[in-house]
Coordinates of C-alpha atoms in Angstrom, one line a residue:
Chain A
X1 CA 0.0 -0.1 0.0
X2 CA 2.5 2.6 1.2
X3 CA 6.2 2.1 1.0
X4 CA 9.2 4.0 2.3
X5 CA 12.3 3.5 0.3
X6 CA 15.6 4.4 2.0
X7 CA 14.1 7.6 3.5
X8 CA 16.1 10.0 5.5
X9 CA 14.4 13.0 7.0
X10 CA 14.5 15.6 9.7
X11 CA 14.3 19.3 10.5
X12 CA 16.8 22.1 9.7
X13 CA 19.2 19.8 8.0
X14 CA 19.4 17.6 11.1
X15 CA 18.7 14.0 10.3
X16 CA 16.1 12.4 12.7
X17 CA 15.2 9.3 10.8
X18 CA 17.8 7.5 8.8
X19 CA 17.7 5.1 5.8
X20 CA 14.2 3.8 6.6
X21 CA 12.8 1.0 4.5
X22 CA 9.2 0.1 5.4
X23 CA 6.0 -1.2 3.9
X24 CA 2.6 -0.6 5.5
X25 CA 0.1 -3.2 4.5
X26 CA -3.3 -2.6 3.2
X27 CA -6.1 -2.9 5.8
X28 CA -3.8 -3.3 8.8
X29 CA -3.1 -1.3 11.9
X30 CA 0.6 -0.5 12.3
X31 CA 1.8 1.2 15.5
X32 CA 5.1 2.9 15.8
X33 CA 6.7 2.8 19.2
X34 CA 10.0 3.9 20.7
X35 CA 11.5 6.1 23.3
X36 CA 10.9 9.9 23.3
X37 CA 12.9 11.7 20.5
X38 CA 13.5 8.5 18.6
X39 CA 11.8 9.9 15.4
X40 CA 8.4 8.3 15.6
X41 CA 6.4 11.5 14.6
X42 CA 9.1 12.5 12.1
X43 CA 8.5 9.1 10.5
X44 CA 4.8 9.5 10.6
X45 CA 4.9 13.1 9.1
X46 CA 7.4 12.0 6.4
X47 CA 5.2 9.0 5.4
X48 CA 2.2 11.3 5.1
X49 CA 4.1 13.9 3.1
X50 CA 3.8 16.6 5.8
X51 CA 7.6 16.6 5.9
X52 CA 9.7 16.4 2.7
X53 CA 12.5 13.7 3.0
X54 CA 16.1 14.7 2.6
X55 CA 16.5 11.6 0.5
X56 CA 14.6 8.5 -0.5
X57 CA 11.1 8.2 -1.7
X58 CA 7.6 7.3 -0.5
X59 CA 5.2 5.6 -2.8
X60 CA 1.4 4.8 -2.6
X61 CA 0.6 1.7 -4.8
X62 CA 3.8 2.3 -6.6
X63 CA 3.3 6.1 -7.3
X64 CA 5.7 8.6 -5.7
X65 CA 3.7 10.7 -3.4
X66 CA 5.7 13.8 -4.1
X67 CA 4.3 13.7 -7.6
X68 CA 0.7 13.6 -6.4
X69 CA -1.1 17.0 -6.3
X70 CA -2.0 18.1 -2.7
X71 CA -5.8 17.6 -3.1
X72 CA -5.5 14.4 -4.9
X73 CA -3.1 13.1 -2.1
X74 CA -5.7 14.3 0.5
X75 CA -8.1 11.9 -1.0
X76 CA -5.7 9.0 -0.5
X77 CA -4.3 9.7 2.9
X78 CA -5.2 11.8 6.0
X79 CA -3.1 12.8 9.0
X80 CA -4.4 13.6 12.5
X81 CA -1.8 15.5 14.4
X82 CA -1.4 15.2 18.3
X83 CA -1.5 19.0 18.8
X84 CA -4.2 20.9 16.9
X85 CA -5.9 24.2 17.0
X86 CA -9.4 24.0 18.4
X87 CA -11.4 26.3 16.2
X88 CA -14.6 28.0 17.4
X89 CA -17.0 26.1 15.2
X90 CA -19.7 23.4 15.5
X91 CA -19.1 19.7 15.3
X92 CA -20.9 19.6 11.9
X93 CA -18.8 22.4 10.4
X94 CA -15.6 20.8 11.6
X95 CA -16.5 17.3 10.2
X96 CA -17.5 19.0 7.0
X97 CA -13.9 20.3 6.7
X98 CA -13.0 16.7 6.0
X99 CA -14.8 17.1 2.6
X100 CA -12.5 20.0 1.6
X101 CA -10.4 17.9 -0.9
X102 CA -13.6 17.1 -2.8
X103 CA -15.2 20.5 -2.9
X104 CA -15.1 22.5 -6.1
X105 CA -14.0 26.0 -6.9
X106 CA -17.0 27.6 -5.1
X107 CA -16.3 25.3 -2.0
X108 CA -20.0 24.6 -1.8
X109 CA -20.8 21.2 -0.2
X110 CA -23.1 19.0 -2.3
X111 CA -25.8 16.7 -1.1
X112 CA -23.3 13.8 -1.1
X113 CA -20.9 15.7 1.0
X114 CA -23.6 16.5 3.6
X115 CA -24.6 12.9 3.6
X116 CA -21.1 11.6 4.1
X117 CA -20.7 14.1 7.0
X118 CA -23.8 13.0 8.7
X119 CA -22.9 9.4 8.4
X120 CA -19.4 10.1 9.9
X121 CA -21.1 11.9 12.8
X122 CA -23.5 9.1 13.3
X123 CA -20.8 6.4 13.2
X124 CA -19.0 8.2 16.0
X125 CA -22.1 8.4 18.1
X126 CA -21.9 12.2 18.0
X127 CA -25.5 12.8 16.9
X128 CA -26.3 14.6 20.2
X129 CA -23.4 16.9 19.7
X130 CA -23.9 17.9 16.1
X131 CA -24.8 21.6 17.0
X132 CA -22.3 22.0 19.8
X133 CA -19.3 24.1 19.6
X134 CA -16.2 21.8 19.7
X135 CA -14.6 24.1 22.3
X136 CA -17.4 23.0 24.7
X137 CA -16.6 19.3 24.3
X138 CA -14.3 17.1 26.5
X139 CA -10.9 15.9 25.1
X140 CA -12.4 12.4 24.3
X141 CA -15.4 13.8 22.5
X142 CA -13.2 16.3 20.6
X143 CA -11.0 13.3 19.5
X144 CA -14.0 11.6 18.2
X145 CA -15.0 14.7 16.2
X146 CA -11.6 14.8 14.6
X147 CA -11.8 11.1 13.8
X148 CA -15.2 11.8 12.2
X149 CA -13.6 14.5 10.1
X150 CA -10.9 12.0 9.0
X151 CA -13.7 9.6 8.2
X152 CA -15.5 12.3 6.1
X153 CA -12.2 12.8 4.2
X154 CA -12.7 9.3 3.2
X155 CA -9.1 8.1 2.6
X156 CA -7.7 4.6 2.4
X157 CA -4.8 5.4 4.6
X158 CA -5.0 7.1 8.0
X159 CA -2.0 8.5 10.0
X160 CA -2.7 9.2 13.6
X161 CA -0.1 10.8 16.0
X162 CA -0.8 9.7 19.6
X163 CA -4.6 9.6 19.3
X164 CA -5.1 8.5 22.9
X165 CA -2.7 10.9 24.7
X166 CA -4.4 13.0 27.3
X167 CA -7.5 10.9 27.4
X168 CA -9.0 8.9 30.3
X169 CA -8.8 5.1 30.2
X170 CA -12.5 4.9 29.0
X171 CA -11.9 7.3 26.1
X172 CA -8.6 5.6 25.2
X173 CA -10.2 2.3 24.8
X174 CA -13.2 3.8 22.9
X175 CA -10.9 5.5 20.5
X176 CA -8.8 2.3 20.0
X177 CA -12.1 0.4 19.3
X178 CA -13.0 3.0 16.7
X179 CA -9.6 2.6 15.1
X180 CA -10.2 -1.1 14.9
X181 CA -13.6 -0.4 13.3
X182 CA -11.8 1.8 10.7
X183 CA -9.5 -1.2 10.0
X184 CA -12.5 -3.5 9.4
X185 CA -13.8 -0.9 7.0
X186 CA -10.7 -1.5 5.0
X187 CA -8.5 1.4 6.0
X188 CA -4.8 1.2 6.5
X189 CA -4.0 2.8 9.9
X190 CA -0.5 3.9 11.0
X191 CA -0.3 5.5 14.3
X192 CA 2.1 6.5 17.0
X193 CA 1.4 5.3 20.6
X194 CA 3.1 5.6 23.9
X195 CA 1.0 3.0 25.6
X196 CA 3.0 -0.3 24.9
X197 CA 0.2 -2.5 26.2
X198 CA -2.4 -0.8 23.8
X199 CA 0.2 -0.9 21.0
X200 CA 0.8 -4.6 21.4
X201 CA -2.8 -5.4 21.9
X202 CA -4.4 -3.5 19.1
X203 CA -1.9 -3.6 16.3
X204 CA -1.2 -6.1 13.5
X205 CA 2.3 -4.8 13.1
X206 CA 4.6 -3.0 15.4
X207 CA 7.5 -0.7 14.2
X208 CA 9.9 -0.3 17.1
X209 CA 12.3 2.6 16.6
X210 CA 15.6 3.4 18.1
X211 CA 17.7 6.5 17.4
X212 CA 16.0 7.2 14.1
X213 CA 16.2 3.7 12.8
X214 CA 13.9 0.7 12.8
X215 CA 15.0 -1.8 15.5
X216 CA 12.3 -4.3 14.5
X217 CA 9.2 -4.3 12.4
X218 CA 7.0 -7.4 13.0
X219 CA 3.9 -8.8 14.4
X220 CA 3.3 -7.8 18.1
X221 CA 4.0 -11.3 19.5
X222 CA 7.3 -11.6 17.6
X223 CA 8.3 -8.0 18.7
X224 CA 7.5 -9.0 22.4
X225 CA 9.4 -12.2 22.1
X226 CA 12.4 -10.6 20.6
X227 CA 12.9 -8.7 23.9
X228 CA 13.9 -5.6 21.9
X229 CA 11.3 -3.6 23.9
X230 CA 13.0 -4.6 27.1
X231 CA 16.4 -3.6 25.7
X232 CA 15.4 -0.2 24.2
X233 CA 13.2 1.0 27.1
X234 CA 15.5 -0.6 29.7
X235 CA 12.4 -2.4 31.3
X236 CA 11.1 -5.9 32.0
X237 CA 8.0 -6.9 30.2
X238 CA 5.7 -9.8 31.0
X239 CA 2.7 -11.2 29.1
X240 CA -0.4 -12.3 30.9
X241 CA -3.8 -13.5 30.0
X242 CA -6.6 -11.4 31.5
X243 CA -10.4 -12.0 31.7
X244 CA -12.5 -15.1 30.8
X245 CA -11.5 -15.0 27.2
X246 CA -7.7 -15.0 28.1
X247 CA -7.0 -11.8 26.3
X248 CA -3.2 -11.2 26.1
X249 CA -2.1 -8.2 28.0
X250 CA 1.3 -6.8 28.8
X251 CA 2.9 -5.6 32.0
X252 CA 6.0 -3.5 32.3
X253 CA 8.3 -2.6 35.2
X254 CA 11.7 -1.0 35.6
X255 CA 14.7 -3.2 35.6
Chain B
X1 CA -31.6 10.2 9.9
X2 CA -31.8 12.1 13.2
X3 CA -28.4 13.7 12.4
X4 CA -29.7 14.6 9.0
X5 CA -32.7 16.3 10.4
X6 CA -30.8 18.2 13.0
X7 CA -28.1 19.4 10.6
X8 CA -30.8 20.5 8.1
X9 CA -32.6 22.4 10.8
X10 CA -29.4 24.1 12.1
X11 CA -28.2 24.8 8.6
X12 CA -31.5 26.6 7.6
X13 CA -31.7 28.4 11.0
X14 CA -28.2 29.7 10.7
X15 CA -28.6 30.7 7.1
X16 CA -31.7 32.7 7.7
X17 CA -30.0 34.4 10.7
X18 CA -27.0 35.3 8.5
X19 CA -29.2 36.7 5.8
X20 CA -31.1 38.8 8.4
X21 CA -27.8 40.2 9.8
X22 CA -26.5 41.1 6.3
X23 CA -29.8 42.6 5.3
X24 CA -30.0 44.7 8.5
X25 CA -26.4 45.9 8.1
X26 CA -26.9 46.8 4.4
X27 CA -30.0 48.8 5.3
X28 CA -28.1 50.6 8.1
X29 CA -25.2 51.3 5.7
X30 CA -27.5 52.9 3.2
X31 CA -29.2 54.9 5.9
X32 CA -25.8 56.2 7.2
X33 CA -24.7 56.9 3.6
X34 CA -27.7 59.3 3.2
X35 CA -26.9 60.9 6.5
X36 CA -23.3 61.3 5.4
X37 CA -24.3 63.1 2.2
X38 CA -26.9 65.1 4.0
X39 CA -25.0 66.2 7.1
X40 CA -22.0 68.5 7.2
X41 CA -21.3 72.3 7.5
X42 CA -24.1 72.8 5.0
X43 CA -27.3 70.6 5.8
X44 CA -28.9 69.2 2.7
X45 CA -32.4 67.6 2.8
X46 CA -33.1 64.2 1.2
X47 CA -35.3 65.6 -1.5
X48 CA -32.7 68.2 -2.3
X49 CA -30.1 65.5 -2.7
X50 CA -32.3 63.5 -5.1
X51 CA -33.1 66.6 -6.9
X52 CA -29.6 67.8 -7.3
X53 CA -28.4 64.4 -8.5
X54 CA -31.3 64.2 -11.0
X55 CA -30.7 67.7 -12.5
X56 CA -26.8 67.6 -12.5
X57 CA -26.7 71.3 -12.6
X58 CA -22.9 72.1 -12.3
X59 CA -23.7 75.8 -11.4
X60 CA -25.7 74.5 -8.4
X61 CA -23.9 74.9 -5.1
X62 CA -25.8 71.9 -3.6
X63 CA -24.7 69.7 -6.6
X64 CA -21.1 70.8 -6.3
X65 CA -21.1 70.0 -2.6
X66 CA -22.6 66.6 -3.1
X67 CA -20.7 65.7 -6.2
X68 CA -17.2 67.0 -5.2
X69 CA -17.2 66.8 -1.5
X70 CA -19.8 64.5 0.1
X71 CA -19.9 61.7 -2.4
X72 CA -16.1 61.3 -2.6
X73 CA -15.9 61.6 1.2
X74 CA -18.6 59.0 1.7
X75 CA -17.1 56.6 -0.8
X76 CA -13.7 57.0 0.8
X77 CA -15.1 56.1 4.2
X78 CA -17.0 53.2 2.9
X79 CA -14.0 51.9 1.0
X80 CA -11.5 52.5 3.8
X81 CA -13.8 51.1 6.6
X82 CA -14.5 47.9 4.7
X83 CA -10.9 47.4 3.5
X84 CA -9.4 47.8 6.9
X85 CA -11.9 45.5 8.5
X86 CA -11.5 42.8 6.0
X87 CA -7.7 43.1 6.4
X88 CA -8.2 42.7 10.1
X89 CA -10.3 39.6 9.6
X90 CA -7.8 38.0 7.3
X91 CA -4.9 38.8 9.6
X92 CA -6.5 37.7 12.9
X93 CA -7.7 34.5 11.1
X94 CA -4.4 33.7 9.3
X95 CA -2.1 34.5 12.2
X96 CA -4.6 33.0 14.7
X97 CA -4.1 36.1 16.9
X98 CA -7.1 38.1 18.1
X99 CA -5.0 41.2 18.5
X100 CA -3.5 41.1 15.1
X101 CA -4.2 44.1 12.7
X102 CA -2.6 45.6 9.7
X103 CA 0.2 47.2 11.9
X104 CA 1.3 43.8 13.1
X105 CA 2.6 42.8 9.7
X106 CA 4.4 46.2 9.2
X107 CA 1.6 47.8 6.9
X108 CA 1.4 51.0 9.0
X109 CA 5.1 51.5 9.5
X110 CA 5.9 50.9 5.8
X111 CA 3.2 53.3 4.6
X112 CA 4.3 55.8 7.3
X113 CA 7.9 55.7 6.1
X114 CA 7.0 56.3 2.5
X115 CA 4.5 59.0 3.5
X116 CA 7.3 60.8 5.4
X117 CA 9.9 60.3 2.5
X118 CA 7.4 61.8 0.0
X119 CA 6.6 64.7 2.5
X120 CA 10.4 65.2 2.9
X121 CA 11.5 65.0 -0.7
X122 CA 8.4 65.7 -2.8
X123 CA 6.5 68.1 -0.5
X124 CA 2.9 69.1 -1.3
X125 CA 2.3 66.1 -3.6
X126 CA -0.8 64.3 -2.4
X127 CA -0.8 61.9 -5.4
X128 CA 2.7 60.7 -4.7
X129 CA 1.8 60.3 -1.0
X130 CA -1.0 58.0 -2.0
X131 CA 1.2 55.8 -4.3
X132 CA 4.1 55.9 -1.8
X133 CA 1.9 54.8 1.1
X134 CA 0.6 52.0 -0.9
X135 CA 4.0 50.8 -2.1
X136 CA 5.4 51.2 1.4
X137 CA 2.7 49.0 2.9
X138 CA 3.3 46.2 0.3
X139 CA 7.0 46.4 0.4
X140 CA 7.1 46.1 4.2
X141 CA 4.8 43.2 4.3
X142 CA 7.0 41.4 1.7
X143 CA 10.0 42.1 3.8
X144 CA 8.2 40.7 6.9
X145 CA 7.1 37.6 5.0
X146 CA 10.5 36.8 3.5
X147 CA 12.3 37.2 6.9
X148 CA 9.7 34.9 8.5
X149 CA 9.9 32.4 5.6
X150 CA 13.5 31.8 6.5
X151 CA 12.2 30.3 9.7
X152 CA 9.4 28.3 8.2
X153 CA 6.8 31.2 7.9
X154 CA 5.0 30.0 11.0
X155 CA 2.3 32.4 12.5
X156 CA 4.6 33.3 15.4
X157 CA 7.6 34.0 13.0
X158 CA 5.4 36.4 10.9
X159 CA 4.2 38.2 14.1
X160 CA 7.8 38.5 15.5
X161 CA 9.2 39.5 12.1
X162 CA 6.5 42.1 11.8
X163 CA 7.3 43.6 15.2
X164 CA 11.1 43.7 14.3
X165 CA 10.5 45.2 10.9
X166 CA 8.1 47.8 12.2
X167 CA 10.5 48.8 14.9
X168 CA 13.3 49.2 12.3
X169 CA 11.2 51.1 9.8
X170 CA 9.9 53.3 12.7
X171 CA 13.5 54.2 13.5
X172 CA 14.1 55.1 9.8
X173 CA 11.0 57.3 9.7
X174 CA 12.2 59.2 12.9
X175 CA 15.6 59.6 11.3
X176 CA 14.1 61.2 8.2
X177 CA 12.0 63.5 10.5
X178 CA 15.0 64.5 12.5
X179 CA 16.9 65.4 9.3
X180 CA 13.9 67.0 7.5
X181 CA 11.7 68.5 10.3
X182 CA 9.3 70.0 7.6
X183 CA 8.0 66.6 7.0
X184 CA 6.5 66.4 10.4
X185 CA 3.2 68.4 9.5
X186 CA 2.3 66.1 6.6
X187 CA 3.1 63.1 8.8
X188 CA 0.9 64.2 11.7
X189 CA -2.1 64.5 9.4
X190 CA -1.2 61.1 7.8
X191 CA -1.0 59.5 11.2
X192 CA -4.3 60.8 12.6
X193 CA -6.1 59.8 9.3
X194 CA -9.2 61.3 7.8
X195 CA -11.3 61.9 4.6
X196 CA -11.2 65.6 4.4
X197 CA -10.3 66.7 0.9
X198 CA -10.2 63.1 -0.6
X199 CA -10.9 63.2 -4.3
X200 CA -12.4 60.4 -6.6
X201 CA -9.1 60.6 -8.6
X202 CA -6.9 60.0 -5.5
X203 CA -8.8 56.8 -4.5
X204 CA -9.5 55.4 -8.0
X205 CA -6.6 53.0 -8.1
X206 CA -6.9 52.2 -4.4
X207 CA -10.6 51.6 -4.8
X208 CA -10.1 49.3 -7.6
X209 CA -7.5 47.3 -5.6
X210 CA -9.8 47.1 -2.7
X211 CA -12.7 45.7 -4.8
X212 CA -10.5 43.1 -6.4
X213 CA -8.8 42.0 -3.1
X214 CA -12.2 41.8 -1.4
X215 CA -13.5 39.6 -4.2
X216 CA -10.5 37.3 -4.0
X217 CA -10.9 37.2 -0.2
X218 CA -14.5 36.0 -0.6
X219 CA -13.5 33.4 -3.1
X220 CA -10.8 32.1 -0.7
X221 CA -12.8 32.5 2.5
X222 CA -13.5 28.7 3.0
X223 CA -9.6 28.1 2.6
X224 CA -9.2 30.5 5.5
X225 CA -11.5 28.3 7.7
X226 CA -9.4 25.3 6.8
X227 CA -6.2 27.2 7.7
X228 CA -7.7 27.8 11.2
X229 CA -7.4 24.1 11.9
X230 CA -3.7 24.5 12.1
X231 CA -0.9 24.0 9.6
X232 CA -0.7 20.2 9.7
X233 CA -4.3 19.5 9.6
X234 CA -4.8 22.0 6.8
X235 CA -2.0 20.6 4.8
X236 CA -3.4 17.0 5.3
X237 CA -6.7 18.2 3.9
X238 CA -4.9 19.3 0.7
X239 CA -4.3 23.0 1.3
X240 CA -1.1 24.5 0.2
X241 CA -0.5 26.2 3.5
X242 CA 2.6 28.3 2.7
X243 CA 1.2 29.6 -0.6
X244 CA -2.2 30.4 0.8
X245 CA -0.8 32.2 3.8
X246 CA 1.4 34.3 1.6
X247 CA -1.6 35.1 -0.6
X248 CA -3.7 36.1 2.5
X249 CA -0.9 38.4 3.7
X250 CA -0.6 40.1 0.4
X251 CA -4.4 40.5 0.2
X252 CA -4.4 42.0 3.7
X253 CA -1.6 44.3 2.8
X254 CA -3.2 45.4 -0.5
X255 CA -6.5 46.1 1.4
X256 CA -4.9 48.0 4.2
X257 CA -2.3 49.7 2.1
X258 CA -5.0 50.9 -0.4
X259 CA -7.1 52.3 2.5
X260 CA -4.1 54.0 4.2
X261 CA -3.0 55.5 0.9
X262 CA -6.0 57.9 0.8
X263 CA -7.3 57.8 4.4
X264 CA -4.0 57.8 6.5
X265 CA -3.5 55.5 9.5
X266 CA -7.0 55.0 10.8
X267 CA -6.6 53.2 14.1
X268 CA -8.6 50.3 15.6
X269 CA -11.1 49.6 12.7
X270 CA -9.1 46.6 11.7
X271 CA -9.0 45.3 15.3
X272 CA -12.6 46.2 16.5
X273 CA -14.8 45.4 13.6
X274 CA -13.7 41.8 13.2
X275 CA -14.3 41.1 16.9
X276 CA -17.8 42.7 16.8
X277 CA -18.6 40.8 13.7
X278 CA -17.6 37.6 15.3
X279 CA -19.9 38.3 18.2
X280 CA -22.6 38.7 15.6
X281 CA -22.1 35.8 13.2
X282 CA -19.4 33.6 14.5
X283 CA -16.1 32.4 13.0
X284 CA -17.1 31.3 9.6
X285 CA -15.1 33.5 7.4
X286 CA -17.6 33.1 4.4
X287 CA -20.1 35.1 6.3
X288 CA -17.7 37.0 8.5
X289 CA -15.9 38.8 5.6
X290 CA -19.1 40.5 4.2
X291 CA -20.4 41.3 7.6
X292 CA -17.1 42.9 8.6
X293 CA -17.1 44.9 5.4
X294 CA -20.6 46.2 6.0
X295 CA -20.0 46.9 9.7
X296 CA -16.5 48.5 9.0
X297 CA -18.0 50.8 6.4
X298 CA -20.9 51.8 8.6
X299 CA -18.8 52.4 11.6
X300 CA -16.2 54.5 9.8
X301 CA -18.8 56.5 8.0
X302 CA -20.7 57.1 11.3
X303 CA -17.4 58.2 12.9
X304 CA -16.7 60.6 10.0
X305 CA -20.2 62.0 10.4
X306 CA -19.6 62.6 14.0
X307 CA -16.2 64.2 13.3
X308 CA -18.0 66.7 11.0
X309 CA -21.1 67.5 13.1
X310 CA -20.0 67.4 16.7
X311 CA -18.1 70.8 16.4
X312 CA -19.8 72.0 13.2
X313 CA -18.8 74.1 11.3
X314 CA -15.4 72.9 12.6
X315 CA -14.2 69.5 11.8
X316 CA -12.1 67.2 13.9
X317 CA -10.0 64.3 12.3
X318 CA -12.1 61.1 12.1
X319 CA -9.1 59.2 13.3
X320 CA -9.5 61.0 16.8
X321 CA -13.2 59.9 17.0
X322 CA -12.3 56.3 16.1
X323 CA -9.5 56.2 18.7
X324 CA -11.9 57.6 21.3
X325 CA -14.5 54.9 20.6
X326 CA -11.9 52.2 19.7
X327 CA -9.6 52.7 22.7
X328 CA -12.0 51.9 25.5
X329 CA -13.4 49.0 23.4
X330 CA -9.9 47.6 23.0
X331 CA -9.3 47.8 26.8
X332 CA -12.7 46.2 27.5
X333 CA -11.6 43.4 25.1
X334 CA -8.4 42.9 27.0
X335 CA -10.0 42.9 30.4
X336 CA -12.7 40.5 29.3
X337 CA -10.2 37.8 28.3
X338 CA -8.7 35.6 30.9
X339 CA -5.0 35.1 31.1
X340 CA -3.7 32.8 28.3
X341 CA -6.6 33.4 26.1
X342 CA -5.2 36.1 23.9
X343 CA -4.4 33.5 21.3
X344 CA -7.5 31.5 20.4

């Protein structure tokens, strides 16, 4: 689906990620993990074309993304940053912004745009907040509104930078379940998470980074068993089975 | 289905409210336009206005007052008021700073320097002052932008660069005044601002620029809404953030520079009107821009009217009236906001 070929990128001529080769598979959740400052967000921004790489190339279905016009690219991939402005507008209007790449010269939403926006709001169970100003919503509700906007953007690939940060545990799990639902809708999700247990539990693939390079890129169980997490974070990890269904969960403590 | 019904209801309600606000402000503007043509050192009744405009008798004193004094003056106030207000809306939205105005991107200082240079080296030429102020405004904004671009053209970089450039240009202006003290008189009139003696010729180019820039701002108003989401979100939605921000800054500079070129440095309109308009219709720039244009025109025209009638037959500069009304409002705005809320 989306491939990074020997990509080096950073800010102000300082290389943050180096010689990255990656392939994000279609219809999967890939989570990028690693210590603070290892280049997770830089990788996410580079893969989503928000940051131009110093060298290397990124392709979507074989096509170099730097050759795709902005609006066309916005129909293929969306990016939800961790830190965002919170504009003084209603939920409906914010979600409608997701239709921007599809609007014509007059920027007037058509019936289809309105229908997609209403469906996105309904799918996030935000019907009751449609007329609310987003500045009046809690962090968790706001995150759902932004996910609804991303859904309205209707892209096959969605990049999420720490979508659960600052949220309480209920909203964290709710957002992760929504992300799982997006995957079942056929979307390719690539996200950055700090919570290792959630990362290992909800992902199909884990990309563990260290000093701007990929330490290991594999399925969660393989990454756990490699003990690379323990080495890089300098922790001890344990796998346990929780609940009646024996769901695998992960515990971490300092060495 | 429930979401559909709700959104349809809100959409229709909002639309009818916006239409009502625009209709009301248009009627108010037309009313103040008639007042502006009617009142002054010579009072002209409404039937006399219509009669003079119908007969077009160039020997008639009433016709000459209306045609050569009141209409140009009214048109100047309408154009300057709307241009400065729209410029304020654009800058506050694009820089995400509620206290932004044309002065923050160097418009006033650039126009001021060129006005002083013209006054010092080409004294008595109103036409050159107009062109000079316009060029000064544009050039200083370009300088601000290109300095900011070196650090990524972020909103904060533009504001800081604007402050630095304004300070530097201010020093240059003071140097010229120190070396050529005769320029001070012209500069004082320019700084206070006003519409006294404005001619149609003087504002023809500026008026054309204002109309074109306003039309472009309206076309791009939805993009301005997208930009309010922040650079990364806007870029992810397909907006060319760098290009569009540069375009908006140029539009804001053209609007403010054009207005300043024939009206001088009119304070506070670009700051107050966008805030009052937001209180009326919210933050959607598609509706905020026309509402600000109407409100800005009406407010400026009303201030000019007051400036003419308060001490009639003597006249006080409109800039003074605006600052008397705008100053307290600005203080109220500051006091109303809690700490840390100056940046929305």
